[in-house]
Amino acid sequence: MKIRVGHLYPDYLNIYADRGNIAVLARRAALRGLELEVTAIGIGEEVTAGGHDLLYVGGGQDREQALIAPDMAAKGPAIAEALARGAVVLGVCGGYQLLGRFYRDRYGSELPGAGVLPLHTLAGERRMIGDVLLECSFDGSPRTLAGFENHAGRTRLDAGAEPLGRVVAGFGNDGESGFEGCRLGRAVGTYLHGPLLPRNPWLADWLLAQALAHRSGGEPPELAPLADELESQAHAVSAARARARGGRS
Ligand code: GLN
């Protein structure tokens, strides 16, 4: 079975090795005899509802975000429809911000977003940089996520919106709320770079299983467990660095 991935703006939004998330999904799929079919979706190119099982958008500097934001906003309805039909959406940092309503940069320019996630982002003076550790719960199981953040944006979730996790160490969405990221159905938005998925293989598998459910129209399958020795070590090292850094500083 082929899992169809739409990679939004790979030439503009790809910093801190965010492209590596696609490589991890492809490798973990292949280890289960599955194939990932990745299509780049650029400016002026369509997001066809039903055409992808997973849509991915990485991070980028304000300059690159400004170049794609009007196009991302125009794609908002199609991304929202894909999500409503059960496709998976993963947005990292700058991509996460532009899945929301807007990102206002530190000069006051408002970059329009897709309006898919219930949030908006305002850039602050001081960048929030460093290793991050989150506690979260997926399908009722307690989990941790470890990664690296580097953003000026302070993301405010709407009242009642679901964060991805609670910040154990690091800044997270805004350095104040104590939460990081956002979840909405099969959509996940996060500030965690690194890239995110090599050090958090359980999330890669969750995304793959949800994408397979979209592809088959059935339930998310139980994927065969993988050894993940290196991945667990990478997670442990990243988590230890974050803990060493402590709270929101
Ligand atoms: N340019 C955005 C910010 O600074 C996002 C940065 C990123 O993707 N790492 O907040």
Coordinates of C-alpha atoms and ligand atoms in Angstrom, one line a residue:
M1 CA 0.0 0.0 0.0
K2 CA 1.2 3.5 -0.8
I3 CA 0.9 6.3 1.7
R4 CA 0.5 9.6 -0.3
V5 CA 2.3 12.5 1.3
G6 CA 2.0 16.1 0.2
H7 CA 5.0 18.2 1.2
L8 CA 4.1 21.8 1.2
Y9 CA 6.7 24.4 0.1
P10 CA 9.8 22.1 0.6
D11 CA 12.0 24.7 -1.1
Y12 CA 10.9 27.5 1.3
L13 CA 10.1 25.9 4.6
N14 CA 12.8 23.5 5.5
I15 CA 15.1 24.6 8.3
Y16 CA 16.8 22.6 11.1
A17 CA 16.6 19.5 9.0
D18 CA 12.8 19.5 8.9
R19 CA 13.0 17.6 5.6
G20 CA 14.3 14.7 7.8
N21 CA 10.8 14.1 9.1
I22 CA 9.8 12.8 5.6
A23 CA 12.8 10.6 5.5
V24 CA 11.8 9.0 8.9
L25 CA 8.3 8.4 7.8
A26 CA 9.5 6.8 4.5
R27 CA 12.0 4.6 6.4
R28 CA 9.5 3.5 9.1
A29 CA 6.9 2.8 6.4
A30 CA 9.4 0.7 4.3
L31 CA 10.4 -1.4 7.4
R32 CA 6.7 -2.4 7.4
G33 CA 6.6 -3.1 3.7
L34 CA 4.8 0.1 2.9
E35 CA 5.7 2.8 0.5
L36 CA 5.6 6.6 0.9
E37 CA 4.8 8.5 -2.2
V38 CA 5.9 12.1 -1.6
T39 CA 4.7 15.0 -3.8
A40 CA 6.0 18.5 -3.4
I41 CA 3.3 21.1 -3.4
G42 CA 4.5 24.6 -4.1
I43 CA 3.1 28.0 -4.7
G44 CA 0.1 27.9 -7.1
E45 CA -0.1 24.1 -6.9
E46 CA -3.3 22.5 -5.8
V47 CA -4.0 20.6 -2.6
T48 CA -6.6 18.1 -3.8
A49 CA -8.9 16.9 -1.0
G50 CA -8.7 13.1 -0.9
G51 CA -5.4 13.3 -2.9
H52 CA -3.1 12.9 0.1
D53 CA -3.1 10.9 3.3
L54 CA -0.7 13.2 5.0
L55 CA 0.2 16.9 4.5
Y56 CA 3.5 18.1 5.9
V57 CA 4.9 21.7 6.2
G58 CA 8.2 22.5 7.8
G59 CA 9.7 25.6 9.4
G60 CA 11.3 28.7 8.0
Q61 CA 12.6 32.2 8.6
D62 CA 10.1 35.1 8.5
R63 CA 11.4 36.0 5.0
E64 CA 10.5 32.6 3.6
Q65 CA 7.2 32.6 5.4
A66 CA 6.3 35.9 3.9
L67 CA 7.0 34.5 0.4
I68 CA 4.5 31.6 0.8
A69 CA 1.9 33.0 3.3
P70 CA -0.6 34.4 0.7
D71 CA -0.5 31.0 -1.1
M72 CA -0.8 29.1 2.1
A73 CA -3.9 31.2 3.1
A74 CA -5.4 30.4 -0.3
K75 CA -4.9 26.7 0.3
G76 CA -6.6 27.0 3.7
P77 CA -10.1 25.7 2.6
A78 CA -8.6 22.7 0.8
I79 CA -6.3 21.8 3.7
A80 CA -9.3 22.1 6.1
E81 CA -11.4 19.9 3.8
A82 CA -8.6 17.3 3.6
L83 CA -8.4 17.3 7.4
A84 CA -12.2 17.0 7.7
R85 CA -12.0 14.0 5.4
G86 CA -9.5 12.3 7.8
A87 CA -6.1 13.2 6.3
V88 CA -3.2 13.8 8.6
V89 CA -1.6 17.2 8.9
L90 CA 1.8 17.9 10.5
G91 CA 3.2 21.4 10.8
V92 CA 6.5 22.4 12.3
C93 CA 7.4 25.8 13.7
G94 CA 6.9 28.4 10.8
G95 CA 4.6 25.9 9.1
Y96 CA 2.7 25.3 12.4
Q97 CA 2.3 29.1 12.7
L98 CA 0.9 29.4 9.2
L99 CA -1.6 26.6 9.8
G100 CA -3.2 29.1 12.2
R101 CA -5.0 32.4 11.2
F102 CA -1.9 34.6 11.0
Y103 CA 1.7 35.3 12.1
R104 CA 2.5 38.9 12.9
D105 CA 6.3 39.4 12.5
R106 CA 8.3 41.8 14.7
Y107 CA 7.9 44.6 12.2
G108 CA 4.1 44.3 12.5
S109 CA 3.6 42.7 9.1
E110 CA 0.7 40.3 9.3
L111 CA 1.3 37.1 7.3
P112 CA -2.0 35.4 6.6
G113 CA -2.3 31.7 7.5
A114 CA -4.4 28.7 6.4
G115 CA -6.8 29.2 9.3
V116 CA -6.9 25.5 9.9
L117 CA -5.6 25.5 13.5
P118 CA -7.4 27.6 16.2
L119 CA -4.5 29.9 17.0
H120 CA -2.5 33.0 16.0
T121 CA 1.1 34.0 16.5
L122 CA 2.8 37.3 17.4
A123 CA 6.6 37.7 17.1
G124 CA 8.4 39.0 20.2
E125 CA 11.8 40.6 20.5
R126 CA 13.6 37.7 22.2
R127 CA 14.0 34.4 20.3
M128 CA 13.0 31.3 22.2
I129 CA 15.9 28.8 21.6
G130 CA 17.0 25.5 23.1
D131 CA 16.1 21.9 23.8
V132 CA 12.5 21.2 24.8
L133 CA 10.8 18.3 26.6
L134 CA 7.0 17.8 26.6
E135 CA 4.6 15.5 28.4
C136 CA 1.6 14.5 26.3
S137 CA -1.1 11.9 26.0
F138 CA -2.0 10.1 22.8
D139 CA -4.8 7.6 22.6
G140 CA -4.8 7.6 26.4
S141 CA -1.1 6.7 26.8
P142 CA 1.3 9.1 28.5
R143 CA 4.2 10.0 26.2
T144 CA 7.1 12.4 26.1
L145 CA 8.3 14.5 23.1
A146 CA 11.8 15.8 22.9
G147 CA 13.2 18.3 20.4
F148 CA 14.7 21.7 19.7
E149 CA 13.0 25.1 19.4
N150 CA 14.1 28.4 17.8
H151 CA 11.3 30.9 17.2
A152 CA 10.4 34.6 17.8
G153 CA 6.8 33.8 17.5
R154 CA 4.5 33.5 20.6
T155 CA 1.6 31.3 19.7
R156 CA -1.8 31.9 21.4
L157 CA -4.3 29.0 21.3
D158 CA -7.9 29.9 21.2
A159 CA -9.9 29.2 24.4
G160 CA -10.7 25.5 24.5
A161 CA -8.1 24.6 21.9
E162 CA -6.1 21.4 22.6
P163 CA -2.3 21.8 23.1
L164 CA 0.1 19.1 21.9
G165 CA 1.7 18.8 25.3
R166 CA 2.7 20.3 28.7
V167 CA 6.1 21.9 28.8
V168 CA 8.5 20.1 31.2
A169 CA 11.5 22.1 30.0
G170 CA 11.7 24.9 27.4
F171 CA 9.5 27.8 26.2
G172 CA 6.8 26.1 24.2
N173 CA 4.1 28.1 22.5
D174 CA 4.8 31.4 24.2
G175 CA 7.1 30.9 27.2
E176 CA 4.2 31.6 29.6
S177 CA 1.2 29.2 29.1
G178 CA 3.2 26.1 30.0
F179 CA 1.9 24.4 26.8
E180 CA 3.4 23.6 23.4
G181 CA 1.9 22.9 20.0
C182 CA -1.7 22.3 19.1
R183 CA -3.8 19.2 18.1
L184 CA -7.1 19.2 16.1
G185 CA -8.3 15.7 15.1
R186 CA -5.5 14.3 12.9
A187 CA -3.6 17.6 12.8
V188 CA -0.5 18.2 14.9
G189 CA 1.3 21.5 15.1
T190 CA 4.5 22.0 17.0
Y191 CA 7.6 24.2 17.4
L192 CA 9.8 21.0 17.8
H193 CA 12.6 20.8 15.3
G194 CA 15.6 18.5 15.4
P195 CA 14.1 17.1 13.2
L196 CA 11.1 16.0 15.4
L197 CA 10.5 12.4 14.3
P198 CA 13.9 10.6 14.6
R199 CA 13.9 11.3 18.4
N200 CA 10.2 10.6 18.8
P201 CA 9.5 7.4 16.8
W202 CA 6.2 6.8 18.5
L203 CA 4.8 10.0 17.0
A204 CA 6.1 8.9 13.6
D205 CA 4.2 5.6 13.9
W206 CA 1.1 7.4 15.2
L207 CA 1.1 9.6 12.1
L208 CA 1.7 6.7 9.8
A209 CA -1.1 4.7 11.3
Q210 CA -3.5 7.6 11.0
A211 CA -2.5 8.1 7.4
L212 CA -3.1 4.4 6.7
A213 CA -6.5 4.7 8.2
H214 CA -7.2 7.6 5.8
R215 CA -5.9 5.5 2.9
S216 CA -7.9 2.4 3.7
G217 CA -11.0 4.2 5.0
G218 CA -10.7 1.9 8.1
E219 CA -9.2 2.0 11.6
P220 CA -5.6 3.0 12.3
P221 CA -3.7 -0.4 12.1
E222 CA -1.3 -1.6 14.8
L223 CA 2.1 -1.3 13.2
A224 CA 4.8 -3.9 13.8
P225 CA 7.1 -2.6 16.6
L226 CA 10.7 -1.7 15.6
A227 CA 13.8 -2.0 17.7
D228 CA 14.4 1.8 17.9
E229 CA 17.6 1.6 19.9
L230 CA 19.2 4.6 18.3
E231 CA 15.9 6.5 18.4
S232 CA 15.5 5.9 22.1
Q233 CA 19.0 7.0 22.8
A234 CA 18.5 10.2 20.7
H235 CA 15.3 10.8 22.7
A236 CA 17.1 10.3 26.0
V237 CA 20.0 12.6 25.2
S238 CA 17.6 15.3 23.9
A239 CA 15.4 15.0 27.0
A240 CA 18.4 15.1 29.3
R241 CA 19.6 18.2 27.6
A242 CA 16.2 19.8 28.0
R243 CA 15.9 18.9 31.7
A244 CA 19.4 20.2 32.3
R245 CA 18.2 23.5 30.9
G246 CA 15.2 23.4 33.2
G247 CA 12.0 25.4 33.1
R248 CA 11.2 28.3 30.7
S249 CA 14.6 30.0 30.5
Ligands
GLN1 N1 10.1 32.6 11.6 C1 9.3 32.0 12.7 C2 9.7 32.5 14.0 O1 10.7 33.0 14.2 C3 9.5 30.5 12.6 C4 10.8 30.0 12.9 C5 11.1 28.6 12.6 O2 10.4 27.9 11.7 N2 12.1 28.0 13.2 O3 9.0 32.4 15.0

